[in-house]
CSV table of C-alpha atoms and ligand atoms in Angstrom, one decimal:
chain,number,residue,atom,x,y,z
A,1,UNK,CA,195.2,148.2,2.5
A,2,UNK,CA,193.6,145.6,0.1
A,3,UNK,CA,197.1,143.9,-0.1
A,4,UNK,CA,197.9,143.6,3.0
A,5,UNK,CA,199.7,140.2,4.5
A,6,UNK,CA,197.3,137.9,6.4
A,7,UNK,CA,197.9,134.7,7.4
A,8,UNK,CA,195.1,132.5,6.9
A,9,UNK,CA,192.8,131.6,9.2
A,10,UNK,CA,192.0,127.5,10.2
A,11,UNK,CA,189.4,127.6,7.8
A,12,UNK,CA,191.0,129.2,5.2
A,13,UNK,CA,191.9,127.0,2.1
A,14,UNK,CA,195.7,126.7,1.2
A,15,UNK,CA,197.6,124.8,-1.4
A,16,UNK,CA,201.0,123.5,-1.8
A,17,UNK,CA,202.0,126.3,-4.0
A,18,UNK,CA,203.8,129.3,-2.3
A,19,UNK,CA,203.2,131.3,-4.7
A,20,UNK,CA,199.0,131.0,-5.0
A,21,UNK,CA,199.4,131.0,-1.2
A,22,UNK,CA,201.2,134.6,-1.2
A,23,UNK,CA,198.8,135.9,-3.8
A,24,UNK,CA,196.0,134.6,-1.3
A,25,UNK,CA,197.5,135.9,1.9
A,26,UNK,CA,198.1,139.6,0.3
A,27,UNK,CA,194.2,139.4,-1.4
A,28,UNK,CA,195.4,138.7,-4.9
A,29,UNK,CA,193.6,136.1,-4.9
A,30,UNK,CA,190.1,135.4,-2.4
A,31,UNK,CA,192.0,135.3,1.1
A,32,UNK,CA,189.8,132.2,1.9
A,33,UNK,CA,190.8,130.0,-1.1
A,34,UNK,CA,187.6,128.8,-1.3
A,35,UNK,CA,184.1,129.2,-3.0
A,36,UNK,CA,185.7,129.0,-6.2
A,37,UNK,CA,183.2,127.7,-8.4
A,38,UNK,CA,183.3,127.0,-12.4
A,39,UNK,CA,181.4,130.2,-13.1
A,40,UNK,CA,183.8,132.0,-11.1
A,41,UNK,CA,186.9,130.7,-12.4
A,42,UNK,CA,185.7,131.6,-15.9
A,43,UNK,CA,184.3,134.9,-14.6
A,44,UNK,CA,187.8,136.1,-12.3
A,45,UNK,CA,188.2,134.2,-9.1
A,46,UNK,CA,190.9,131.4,-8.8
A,47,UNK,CA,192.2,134.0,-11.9
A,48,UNK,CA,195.3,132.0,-12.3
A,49,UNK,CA,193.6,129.3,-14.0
A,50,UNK,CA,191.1,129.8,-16.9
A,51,UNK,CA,190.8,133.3,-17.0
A,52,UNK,CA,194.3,133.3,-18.2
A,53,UNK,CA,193.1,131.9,-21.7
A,54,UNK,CA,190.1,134.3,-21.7
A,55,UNK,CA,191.0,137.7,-20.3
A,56,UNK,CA,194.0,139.4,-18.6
A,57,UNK,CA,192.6,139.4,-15.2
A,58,UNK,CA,195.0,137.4,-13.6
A,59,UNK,CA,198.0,138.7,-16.3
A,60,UNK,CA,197.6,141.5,-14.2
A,61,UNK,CA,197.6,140.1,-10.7
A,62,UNK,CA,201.1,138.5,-11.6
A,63,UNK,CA,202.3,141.6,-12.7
A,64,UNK,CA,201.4,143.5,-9.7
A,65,UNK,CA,202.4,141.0,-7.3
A,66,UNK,CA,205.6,139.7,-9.2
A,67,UNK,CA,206.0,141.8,-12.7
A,68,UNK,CA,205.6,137.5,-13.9
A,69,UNK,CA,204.3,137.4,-17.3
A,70,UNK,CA,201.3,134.9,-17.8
A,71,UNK,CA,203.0,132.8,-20.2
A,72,UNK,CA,205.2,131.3,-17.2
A,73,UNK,CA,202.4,129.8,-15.6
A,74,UNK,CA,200.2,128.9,-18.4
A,75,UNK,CA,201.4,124.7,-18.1
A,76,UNK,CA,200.4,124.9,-14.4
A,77,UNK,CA,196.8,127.2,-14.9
A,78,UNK,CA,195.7,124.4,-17.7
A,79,UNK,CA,196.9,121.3,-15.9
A,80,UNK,CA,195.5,123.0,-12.4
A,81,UNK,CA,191.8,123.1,-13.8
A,82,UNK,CA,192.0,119.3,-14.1
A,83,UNK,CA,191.9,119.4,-10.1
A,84,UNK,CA,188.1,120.8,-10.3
A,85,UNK,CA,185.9,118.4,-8.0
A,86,UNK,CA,183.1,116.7,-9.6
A,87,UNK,CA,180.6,118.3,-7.4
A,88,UNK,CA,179.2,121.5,-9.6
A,89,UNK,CA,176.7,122.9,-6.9
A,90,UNK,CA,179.2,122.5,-4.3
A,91,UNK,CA,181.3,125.5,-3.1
A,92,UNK,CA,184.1,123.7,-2.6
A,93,UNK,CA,184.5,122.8,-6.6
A,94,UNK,CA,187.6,124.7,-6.6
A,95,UNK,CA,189.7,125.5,-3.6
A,96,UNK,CA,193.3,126.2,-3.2
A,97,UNK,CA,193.5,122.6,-1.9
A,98,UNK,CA,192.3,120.9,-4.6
A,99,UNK,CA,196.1,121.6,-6.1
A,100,UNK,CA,197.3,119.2,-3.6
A,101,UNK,CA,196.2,116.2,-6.2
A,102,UNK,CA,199.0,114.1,-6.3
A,103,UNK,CA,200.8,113.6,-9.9
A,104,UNK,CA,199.0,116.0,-11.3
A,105,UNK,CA,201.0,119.2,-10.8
A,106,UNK,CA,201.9,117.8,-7.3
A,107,UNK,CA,205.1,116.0,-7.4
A,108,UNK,CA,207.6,114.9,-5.2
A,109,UNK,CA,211.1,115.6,-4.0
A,110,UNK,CA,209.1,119.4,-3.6
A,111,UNK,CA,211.6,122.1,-1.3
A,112,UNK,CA,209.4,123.0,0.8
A,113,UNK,CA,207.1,119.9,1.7
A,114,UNK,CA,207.1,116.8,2.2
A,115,UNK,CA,206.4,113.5,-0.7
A,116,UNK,CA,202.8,112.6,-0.8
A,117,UNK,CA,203.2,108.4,-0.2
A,118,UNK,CA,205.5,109.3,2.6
A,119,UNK,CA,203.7,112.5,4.3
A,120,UNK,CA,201.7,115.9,4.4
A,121,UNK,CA,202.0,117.0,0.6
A,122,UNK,CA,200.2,120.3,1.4
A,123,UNK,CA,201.6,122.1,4.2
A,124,UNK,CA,205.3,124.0,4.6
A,125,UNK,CA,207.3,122.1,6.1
A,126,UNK,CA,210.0,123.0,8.0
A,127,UNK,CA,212.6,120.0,7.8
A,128,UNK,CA,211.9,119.5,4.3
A,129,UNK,CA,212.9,123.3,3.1
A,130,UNK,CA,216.3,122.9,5.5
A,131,UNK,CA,217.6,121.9,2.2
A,132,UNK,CA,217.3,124.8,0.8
A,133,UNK,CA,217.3,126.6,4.1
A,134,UNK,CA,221.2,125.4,4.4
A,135,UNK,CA,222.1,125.7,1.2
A,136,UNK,CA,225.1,127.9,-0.5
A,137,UNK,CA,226.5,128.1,3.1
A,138,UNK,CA,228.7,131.2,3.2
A,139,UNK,CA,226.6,133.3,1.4
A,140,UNK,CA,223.9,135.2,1.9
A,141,UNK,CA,222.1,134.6,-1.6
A,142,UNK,CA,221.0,131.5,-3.6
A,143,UNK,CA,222.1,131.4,-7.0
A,144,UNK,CA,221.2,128.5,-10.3
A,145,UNK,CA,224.3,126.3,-9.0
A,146,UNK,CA,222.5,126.1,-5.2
A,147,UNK,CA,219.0,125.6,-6.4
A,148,UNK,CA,220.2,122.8,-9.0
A,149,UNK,CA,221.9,120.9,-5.6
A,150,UNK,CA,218.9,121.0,-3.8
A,151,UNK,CA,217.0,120.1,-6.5
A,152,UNK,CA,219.5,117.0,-6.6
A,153,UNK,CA,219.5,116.2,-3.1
A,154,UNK,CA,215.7,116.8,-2.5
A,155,UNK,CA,215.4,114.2,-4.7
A,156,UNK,CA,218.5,111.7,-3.5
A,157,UNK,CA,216.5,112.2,0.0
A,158,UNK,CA,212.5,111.0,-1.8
A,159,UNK,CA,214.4,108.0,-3.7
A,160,UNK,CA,215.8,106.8,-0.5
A,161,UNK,CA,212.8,107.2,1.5
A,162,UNK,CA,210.0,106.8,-0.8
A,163,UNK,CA,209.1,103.8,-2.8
A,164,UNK,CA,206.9,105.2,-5.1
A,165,UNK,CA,208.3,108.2,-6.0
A,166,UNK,CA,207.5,109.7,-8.9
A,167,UNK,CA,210.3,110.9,-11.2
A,168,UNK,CA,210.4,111.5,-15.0
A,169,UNK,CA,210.7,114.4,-17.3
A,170,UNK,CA,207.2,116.2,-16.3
A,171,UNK,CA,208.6,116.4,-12.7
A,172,UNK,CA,211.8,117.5,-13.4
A,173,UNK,CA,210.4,119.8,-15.8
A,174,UNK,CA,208.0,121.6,-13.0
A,175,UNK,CA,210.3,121.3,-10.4
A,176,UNK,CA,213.1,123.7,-12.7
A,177,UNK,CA,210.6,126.1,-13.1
A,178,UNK,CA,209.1,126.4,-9.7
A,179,UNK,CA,213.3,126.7,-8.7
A,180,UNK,CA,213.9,129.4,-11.5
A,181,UNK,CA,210.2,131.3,-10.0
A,182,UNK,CA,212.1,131.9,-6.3
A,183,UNK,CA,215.2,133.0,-7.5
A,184,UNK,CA,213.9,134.7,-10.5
A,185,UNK,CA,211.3,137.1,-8.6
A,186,UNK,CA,213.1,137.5,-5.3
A,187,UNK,CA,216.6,138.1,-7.0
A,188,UNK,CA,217.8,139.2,-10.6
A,189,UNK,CA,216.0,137.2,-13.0
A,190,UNK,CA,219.0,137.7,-15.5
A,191,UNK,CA,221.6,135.7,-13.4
A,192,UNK,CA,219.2,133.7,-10.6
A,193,UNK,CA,220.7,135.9,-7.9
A,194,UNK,CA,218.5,135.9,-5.0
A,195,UNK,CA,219.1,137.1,-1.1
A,196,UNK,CA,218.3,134.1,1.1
A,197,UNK,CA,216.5,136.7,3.2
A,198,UNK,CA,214.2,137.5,0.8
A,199,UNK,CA,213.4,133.3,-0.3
A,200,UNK,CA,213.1,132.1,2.9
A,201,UNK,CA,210.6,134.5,3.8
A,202,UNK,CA,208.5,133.6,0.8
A,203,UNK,CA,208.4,130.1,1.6
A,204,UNK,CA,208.2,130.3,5.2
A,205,UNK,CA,205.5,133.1,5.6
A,206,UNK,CA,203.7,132.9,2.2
A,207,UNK,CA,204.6,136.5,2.1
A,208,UNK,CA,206.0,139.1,-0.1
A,209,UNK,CA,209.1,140.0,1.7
A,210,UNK,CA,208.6,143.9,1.0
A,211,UNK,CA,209.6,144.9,4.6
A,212,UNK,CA,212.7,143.1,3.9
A,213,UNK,CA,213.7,145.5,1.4
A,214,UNK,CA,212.4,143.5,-1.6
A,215,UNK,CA,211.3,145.7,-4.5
A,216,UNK,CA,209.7,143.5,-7.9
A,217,UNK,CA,211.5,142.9,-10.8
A,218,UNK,CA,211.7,146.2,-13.0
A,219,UNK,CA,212.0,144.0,-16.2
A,220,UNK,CA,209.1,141.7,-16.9
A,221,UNK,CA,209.6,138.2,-16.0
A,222,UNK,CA,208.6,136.1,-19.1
A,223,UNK,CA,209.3,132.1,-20.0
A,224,UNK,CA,212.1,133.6,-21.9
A,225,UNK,CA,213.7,134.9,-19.1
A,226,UNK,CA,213.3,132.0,-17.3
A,227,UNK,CA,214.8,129.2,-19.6
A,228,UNK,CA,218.2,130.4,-19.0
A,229,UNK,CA,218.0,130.0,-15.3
A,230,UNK,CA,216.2,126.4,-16.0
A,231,UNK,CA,218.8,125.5,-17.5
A,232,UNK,CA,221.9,126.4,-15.3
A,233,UNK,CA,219.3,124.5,-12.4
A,234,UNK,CA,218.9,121.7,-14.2
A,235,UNK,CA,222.4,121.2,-15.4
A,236,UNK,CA,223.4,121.9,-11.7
A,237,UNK,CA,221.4,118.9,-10.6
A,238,UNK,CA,222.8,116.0,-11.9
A,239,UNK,CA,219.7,114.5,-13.2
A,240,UNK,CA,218.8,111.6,-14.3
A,241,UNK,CA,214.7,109.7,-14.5
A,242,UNK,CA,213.4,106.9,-12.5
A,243,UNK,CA,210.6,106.5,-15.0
A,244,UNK,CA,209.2,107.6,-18.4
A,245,UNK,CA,206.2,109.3,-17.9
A,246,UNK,CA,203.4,110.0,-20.8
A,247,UNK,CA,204.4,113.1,-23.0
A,248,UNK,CA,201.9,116.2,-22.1
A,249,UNK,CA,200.0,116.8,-24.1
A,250,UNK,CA,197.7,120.1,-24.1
A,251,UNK,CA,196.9,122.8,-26.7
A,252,UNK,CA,198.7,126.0,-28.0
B,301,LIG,C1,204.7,124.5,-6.4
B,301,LIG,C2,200.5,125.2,-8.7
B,301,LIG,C3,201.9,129.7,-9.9
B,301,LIG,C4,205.9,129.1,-7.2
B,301,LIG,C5,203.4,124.4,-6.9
B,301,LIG,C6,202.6,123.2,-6.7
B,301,LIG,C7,201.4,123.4,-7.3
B,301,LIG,C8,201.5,124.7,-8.0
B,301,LIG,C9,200.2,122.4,-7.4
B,301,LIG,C10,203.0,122.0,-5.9
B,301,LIG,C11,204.1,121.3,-6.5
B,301,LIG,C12,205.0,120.5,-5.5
B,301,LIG,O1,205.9,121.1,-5.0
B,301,LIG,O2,204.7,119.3,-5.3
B,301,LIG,C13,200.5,126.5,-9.3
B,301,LIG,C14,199.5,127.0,-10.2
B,301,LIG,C15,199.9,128.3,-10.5
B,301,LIG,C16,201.2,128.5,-9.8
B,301,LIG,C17,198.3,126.3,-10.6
B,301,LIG,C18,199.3,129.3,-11.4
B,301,LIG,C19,198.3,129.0,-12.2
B,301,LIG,C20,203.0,130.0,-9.1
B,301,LIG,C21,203.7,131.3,-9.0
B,301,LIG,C22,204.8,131.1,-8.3
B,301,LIG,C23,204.9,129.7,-7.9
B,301,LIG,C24,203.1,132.5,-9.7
B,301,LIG,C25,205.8,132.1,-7.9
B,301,LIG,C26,205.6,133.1,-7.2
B,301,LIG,C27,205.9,127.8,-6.9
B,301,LIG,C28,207.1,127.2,-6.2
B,301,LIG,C29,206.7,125.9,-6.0
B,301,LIG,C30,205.4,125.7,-6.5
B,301,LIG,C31,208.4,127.9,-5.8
B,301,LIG,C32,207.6,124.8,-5.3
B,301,LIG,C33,207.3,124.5,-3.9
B,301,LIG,C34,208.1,123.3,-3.4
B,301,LIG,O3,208.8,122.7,-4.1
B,301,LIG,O4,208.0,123.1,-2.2
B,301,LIG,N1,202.7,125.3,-7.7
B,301,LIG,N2,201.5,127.4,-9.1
B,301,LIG,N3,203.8,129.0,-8.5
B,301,LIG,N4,205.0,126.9,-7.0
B,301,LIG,FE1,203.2,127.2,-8.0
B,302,LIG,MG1,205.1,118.1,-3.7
C-alpha cells in the first residue's frame, strides 16, 4: 500500500515536525525527505509549502492524512520556504531537515525535543516528551488544560536550563497551535479530547496510530476549529514573554 508506515532509513531526511515526519513515513510526502528542489516545490513535492498558495495538491494530502484544512498550516508553509538553501543545483535545496533552522519556525521549550543552544533540536526525544508523556496522570486522555501545563512547564524547564532561550509572542503563538494540532486530530477537535494512546504514538513513531483504533476527524479541521482549543491551551499555561520579538509580517 502506497501509505503504508516506514520508518525511515539512516539516510532518509527528517525534520523536527511530527507531523511532516508522519506524512513522510506513510508516503504523503517523498519517504526520503530529500531532493526537494525549487522546481519541485512549486511543481508538488515538499507540497506543504508553496504549492499551498498555487494549487490544492497538498490541501489534499492533509485531508487525507488528517481531514486538516490548509489554512491551519499556511503561517508555517510560508515561513518554512525561508529555510531553502542557497545552493539551486544542489538536491539538497530543500530537505525535511532544513526545518530544523533555529528561530525560524524552530523554537524552543518544543514537547518532543530538546532547545537548540542546549541540545539536538531535530530528533524525538524521549526525556523531553515525558512531559507530556506523564501528564493528566489518571487519565487516559490529554485534554486543553494538560497541554496548556506542559506547555508551561516545557518552558519553566528551557528558562532554567537555557540561556538563550527564545520566548516571545511568535513562540508562544506556534507552540499553541502545534499543542491544539495533537489533540485536535488524534481526539475531538471540538473539546481537545485526545486518547494518550493515540498522541504518544504520533510523537513517538511518526505514525498514524490507525492500528490503535484511530479513525480521522469526520468534521474538517480548519483554523476556526482550532482557535478555541488555542485558547483554553494558552490560558492553561500561565504565560508570560521573556522578550518582544519583531511582529510577522507576511502577506494575505
Ligand atoms: C513542530 C514545521 C505541519 C504538528 C514543527 C516544527 C517545525 C514545523 C519546523 C518544529 C518546531 C519546534 O518544536 O521547535 C511544519 C511545517 C508544516 C507543518 C512547515 C506544514 C507546512 C504540521 C502538521 C502537523 C504538525 C500538519 C500535525 C499533524 C506539529 C507539532 C509540533 C510541530 C505537534 C510540535 C513538536 C514539538 O513541540 O516537539 N512543525 N509543520 N505540523 N509540528 Fe509541524
Ligand atoms: Mg524546537
Amino acid at each position: 500500500h502506497g501509505h503504508a508506515w516506514i520508518a525511515p532509513t539512516s539516510t532518509d531526511s527528517r525534520s523536527p515536525c511530527p507531523g511532516l515526519n508522519t506524512l513522510a513515513n506513510h508516503g504523503y510526502l517523498p519517504r526520503s525527505g530529500k531532493n526537494i528542489t525549487v522546481p519541485e516545490i512549486l511543481d508538488a513535492a515538499l507540497g506543504l509549502c508553496l504549492t499551498l498558495l498555487i494549487n490544492s495538491h497538498s490541501n489534499n494530502i492533509l485531508k487525507e492524512a488528517f481531514n486538516l484544512n490548509f489554512d491551519t498550516v499556511l503561517l508555517a508553509a510560508k515561513l518554512g520556504l525561508l529555510a531553502v538553501n542557497d545552493d539551486p543545483s544542489s538536491s539538497q535545496m530543500m530537505t525535511l531537515e532544513s526545518l530544523k533552522l533555529h528561530d525560524l519556525i524552530e523554537h524552543d521549550a518544543s514537547i518532543s525535543r530538546n532547545d537548540f543552544a542546549t541540545g539536538d533540536n531535530l530528533h524525538f526525544n524521549e526525556t523531553a516528551f515525558s512531559t507530556l508523556a506523564n501528564a493528566n496522570p489518571g487519565k487516559d486522555y490529554y485534554d486543553p488544560v494538560s497541554a496548556g501545563g506542559v506547555q508551561r512547564d516545557r518552558l519553566a524547564h528551557s528558562i532554567a536550563t537555557n540561556p538563550n532561550v527564545t520566548n516571545s509572542h511568535k513562540e508562544i503563538t506556534i507552540r499553541s497551535r502545534e499543542s491544539a494540532f495533537y489533540l485536535g486530530i488524534f481526539g475531538n477537535p471540538a473539546t481537545g479530547v485526545a486518547p494518550k494512546k493515540f498522541v504518544q504514538t504520533f510523537f513517538r513513531e511518526e505514525r498514524l496510530p490507525i492500528e490503535e483504533g484511530w479513525v480521522k476527524s469526520k468534521t474538517l479541521i480548519t483554523a476556526a476549529v482550532l482557535a478555541p482549543l488555542e485558547a483554553m491551551i494558552f490560558n492553561a499555561s500561565d504565560w508570560t514573554q521573556s522578550q518582544e520579538c519583531e511582529v510577522i509580517v507576511a502577506g494575505n
